[in-house]
Short mmCIF file of N, CA, C and O in Angstrom, two decimals:
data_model
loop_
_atom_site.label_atom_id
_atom_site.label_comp_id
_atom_site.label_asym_id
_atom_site.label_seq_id
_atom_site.Cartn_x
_atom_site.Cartn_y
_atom_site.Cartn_z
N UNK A 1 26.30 28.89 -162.88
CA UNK A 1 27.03 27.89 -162.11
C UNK A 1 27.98 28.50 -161.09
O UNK A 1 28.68 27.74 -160.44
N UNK A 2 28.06 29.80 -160.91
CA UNK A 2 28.81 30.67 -159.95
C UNK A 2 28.48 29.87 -158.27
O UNK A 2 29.18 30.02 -157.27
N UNK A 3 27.39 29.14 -158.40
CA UNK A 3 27.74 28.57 -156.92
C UNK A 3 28.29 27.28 -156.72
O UNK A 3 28.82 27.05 -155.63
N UNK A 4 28.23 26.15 -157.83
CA UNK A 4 29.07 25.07 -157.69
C UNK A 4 31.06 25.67 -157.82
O UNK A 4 31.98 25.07 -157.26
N UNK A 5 31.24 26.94 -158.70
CA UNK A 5 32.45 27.28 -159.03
C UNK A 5 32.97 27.46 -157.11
O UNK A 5 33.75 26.70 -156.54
N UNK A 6 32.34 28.51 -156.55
CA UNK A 6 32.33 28.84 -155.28
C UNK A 6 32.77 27.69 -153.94
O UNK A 6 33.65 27.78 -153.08
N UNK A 7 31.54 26.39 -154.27
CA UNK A 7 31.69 25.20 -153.56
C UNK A 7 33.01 24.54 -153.82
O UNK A 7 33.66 24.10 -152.87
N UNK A 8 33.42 24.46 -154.96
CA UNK A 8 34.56 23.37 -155.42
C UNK A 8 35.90 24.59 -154.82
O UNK A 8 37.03 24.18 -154.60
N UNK A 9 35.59 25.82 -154.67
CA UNK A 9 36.87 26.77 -154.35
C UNK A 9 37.26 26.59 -153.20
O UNK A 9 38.41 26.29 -152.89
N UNK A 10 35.92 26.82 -152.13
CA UNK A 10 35.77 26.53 -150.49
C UNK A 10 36.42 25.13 -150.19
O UNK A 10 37.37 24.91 -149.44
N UNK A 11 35.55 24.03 -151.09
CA UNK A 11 36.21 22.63 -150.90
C UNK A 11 37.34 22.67 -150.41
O UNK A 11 37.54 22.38 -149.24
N UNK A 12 38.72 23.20 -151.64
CA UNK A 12 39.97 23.14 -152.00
C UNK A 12 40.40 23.67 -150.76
O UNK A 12 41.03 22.93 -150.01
N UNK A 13 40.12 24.98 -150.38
CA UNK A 13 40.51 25.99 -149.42
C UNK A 13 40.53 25.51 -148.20
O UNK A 13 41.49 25.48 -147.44
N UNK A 14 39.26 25.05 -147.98
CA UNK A 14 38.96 24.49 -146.64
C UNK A 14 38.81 22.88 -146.69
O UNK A 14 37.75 22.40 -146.30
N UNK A 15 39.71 22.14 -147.10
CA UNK A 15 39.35 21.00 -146.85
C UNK A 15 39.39 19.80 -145.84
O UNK A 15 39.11 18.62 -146.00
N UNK A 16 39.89 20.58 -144.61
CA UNK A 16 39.92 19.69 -143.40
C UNK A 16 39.47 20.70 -142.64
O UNK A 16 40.06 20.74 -141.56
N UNK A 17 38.31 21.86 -142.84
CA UNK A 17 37.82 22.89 -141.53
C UNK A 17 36.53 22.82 -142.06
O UNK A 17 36.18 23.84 -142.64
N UNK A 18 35.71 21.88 -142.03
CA UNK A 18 34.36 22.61 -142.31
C UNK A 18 33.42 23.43 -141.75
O UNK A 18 32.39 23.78 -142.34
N UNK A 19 33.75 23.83 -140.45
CA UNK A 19 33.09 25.00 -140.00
C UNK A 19 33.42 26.43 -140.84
O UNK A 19 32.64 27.34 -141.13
N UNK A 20 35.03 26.26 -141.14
CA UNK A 20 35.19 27.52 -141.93
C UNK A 20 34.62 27.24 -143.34
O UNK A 20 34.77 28.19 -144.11
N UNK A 21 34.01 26.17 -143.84
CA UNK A 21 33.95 26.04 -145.01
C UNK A 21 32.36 26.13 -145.37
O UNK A 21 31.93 25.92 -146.50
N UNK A 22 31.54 26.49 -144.22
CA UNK A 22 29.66 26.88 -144.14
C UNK A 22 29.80 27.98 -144.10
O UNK A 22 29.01 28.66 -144.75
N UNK A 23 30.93 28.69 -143.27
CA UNK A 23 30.48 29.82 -142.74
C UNK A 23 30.65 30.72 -143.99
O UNK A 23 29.83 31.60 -144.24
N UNK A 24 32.04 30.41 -145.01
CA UNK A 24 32.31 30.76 -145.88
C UNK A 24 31.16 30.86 -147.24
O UNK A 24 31.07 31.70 -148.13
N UNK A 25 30.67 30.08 -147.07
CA UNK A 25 30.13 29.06 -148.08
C UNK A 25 28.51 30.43 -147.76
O UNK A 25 28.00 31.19 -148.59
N UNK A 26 28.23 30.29 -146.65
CA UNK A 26 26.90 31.67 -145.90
C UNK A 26 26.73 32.71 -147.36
O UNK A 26 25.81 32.17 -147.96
N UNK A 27 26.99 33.40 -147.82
CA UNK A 27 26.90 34.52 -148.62
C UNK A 27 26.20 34.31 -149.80
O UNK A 27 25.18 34.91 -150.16
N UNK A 28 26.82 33.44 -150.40
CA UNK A 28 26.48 32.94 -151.92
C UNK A 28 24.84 32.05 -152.25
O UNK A 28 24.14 31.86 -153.24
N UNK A 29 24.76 31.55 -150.23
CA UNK A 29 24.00 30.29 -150.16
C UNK A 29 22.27 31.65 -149.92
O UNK A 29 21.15 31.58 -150.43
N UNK A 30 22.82 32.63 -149.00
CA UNK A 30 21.81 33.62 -148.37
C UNK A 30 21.33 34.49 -150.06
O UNK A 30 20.17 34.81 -150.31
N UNK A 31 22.18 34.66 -150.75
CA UNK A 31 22.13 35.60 -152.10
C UNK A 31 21.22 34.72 -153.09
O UNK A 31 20.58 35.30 -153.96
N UNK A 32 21.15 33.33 -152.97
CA UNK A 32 20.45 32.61 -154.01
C UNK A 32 18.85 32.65 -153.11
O UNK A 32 17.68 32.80 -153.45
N UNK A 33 19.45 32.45 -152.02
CA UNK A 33 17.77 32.50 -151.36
C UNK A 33 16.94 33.67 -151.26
O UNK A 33 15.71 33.67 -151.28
N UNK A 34 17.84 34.82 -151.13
CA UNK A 34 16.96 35.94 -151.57
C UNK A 34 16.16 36.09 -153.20
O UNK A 34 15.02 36.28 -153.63
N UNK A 35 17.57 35.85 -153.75
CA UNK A 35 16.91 35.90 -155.30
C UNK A 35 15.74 34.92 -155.49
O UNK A 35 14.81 35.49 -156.07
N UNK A 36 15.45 33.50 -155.15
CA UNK A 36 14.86 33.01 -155.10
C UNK A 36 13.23 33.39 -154.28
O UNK A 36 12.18 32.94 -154.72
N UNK A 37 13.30 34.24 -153.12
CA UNK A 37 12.30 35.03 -152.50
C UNK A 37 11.85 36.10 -153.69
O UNK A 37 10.68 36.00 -154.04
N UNK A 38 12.40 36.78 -154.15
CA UNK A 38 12.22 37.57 -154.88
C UNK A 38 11.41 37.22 -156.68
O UNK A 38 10.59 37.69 -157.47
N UNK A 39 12.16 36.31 -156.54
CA UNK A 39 11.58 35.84 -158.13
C UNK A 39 10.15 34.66 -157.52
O UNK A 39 9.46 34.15 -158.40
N UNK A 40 9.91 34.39 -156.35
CA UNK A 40 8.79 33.77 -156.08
C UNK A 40 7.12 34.80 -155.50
O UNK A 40 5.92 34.53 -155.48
N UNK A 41 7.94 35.94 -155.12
CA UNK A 41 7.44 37.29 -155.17
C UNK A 41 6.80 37.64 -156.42
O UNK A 41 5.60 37.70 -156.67
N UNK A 42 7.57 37.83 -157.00
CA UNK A 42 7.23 38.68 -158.34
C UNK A 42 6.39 37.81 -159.33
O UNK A 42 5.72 38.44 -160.15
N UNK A 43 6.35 36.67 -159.36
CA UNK A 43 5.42 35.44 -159.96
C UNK A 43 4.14 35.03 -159.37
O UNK A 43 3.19 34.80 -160.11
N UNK A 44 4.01 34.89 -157.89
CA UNK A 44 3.21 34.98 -157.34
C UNK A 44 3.05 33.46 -157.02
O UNK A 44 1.96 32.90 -156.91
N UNK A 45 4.56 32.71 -156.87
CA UNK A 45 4.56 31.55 -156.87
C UNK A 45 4.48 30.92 -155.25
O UNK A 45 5.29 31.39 -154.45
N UNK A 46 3.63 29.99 -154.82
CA UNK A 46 3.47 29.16 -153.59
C UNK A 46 3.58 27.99 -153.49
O UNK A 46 3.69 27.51 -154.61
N UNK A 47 3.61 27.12 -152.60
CA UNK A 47 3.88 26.01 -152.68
C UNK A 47 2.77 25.39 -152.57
O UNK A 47 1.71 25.92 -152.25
N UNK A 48 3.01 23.79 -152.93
CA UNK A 48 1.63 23.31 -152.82
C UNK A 48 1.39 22.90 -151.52
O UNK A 48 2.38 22.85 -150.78
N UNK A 49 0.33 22.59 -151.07
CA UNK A 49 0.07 22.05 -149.38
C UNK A 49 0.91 20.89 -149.28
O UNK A 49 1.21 20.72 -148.10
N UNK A 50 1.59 19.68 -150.34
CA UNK A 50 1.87 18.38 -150.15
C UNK A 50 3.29 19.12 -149.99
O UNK A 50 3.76 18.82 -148.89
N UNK A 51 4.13 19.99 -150.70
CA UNK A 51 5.76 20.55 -150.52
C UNK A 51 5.80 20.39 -149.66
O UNK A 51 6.43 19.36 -149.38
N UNK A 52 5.04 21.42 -148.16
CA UNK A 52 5.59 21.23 -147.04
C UNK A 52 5.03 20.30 -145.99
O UNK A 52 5.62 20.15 -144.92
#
């Protein structure tokens, strides 16, 4: 849950800048999508033709 903890922090922090609060928000969002590349890699997982 390290990325809802992250979201609700940014929220607090930034709560009337939301440009600072994506840009912030960038790291955690790019780190799940790699891991997610990676573990769809290593499974050999694709989508179906109807996903996209």
């Amino acid at each position: 849950m390290k990325y809802a903890e992250v979201k609700y922090e940014l929220a607090n922090l930034y709560r009337d800048q939301r440009g600072n609060y994506v840009e912030e928000k960038a790291e955690i969002v790019w780190d799940i999508l790699m891991k997610a590349n990676l573990w769809s890699q290593k499974i050999g997982w694709r989508p179906f033709k109807k996903d996209y």
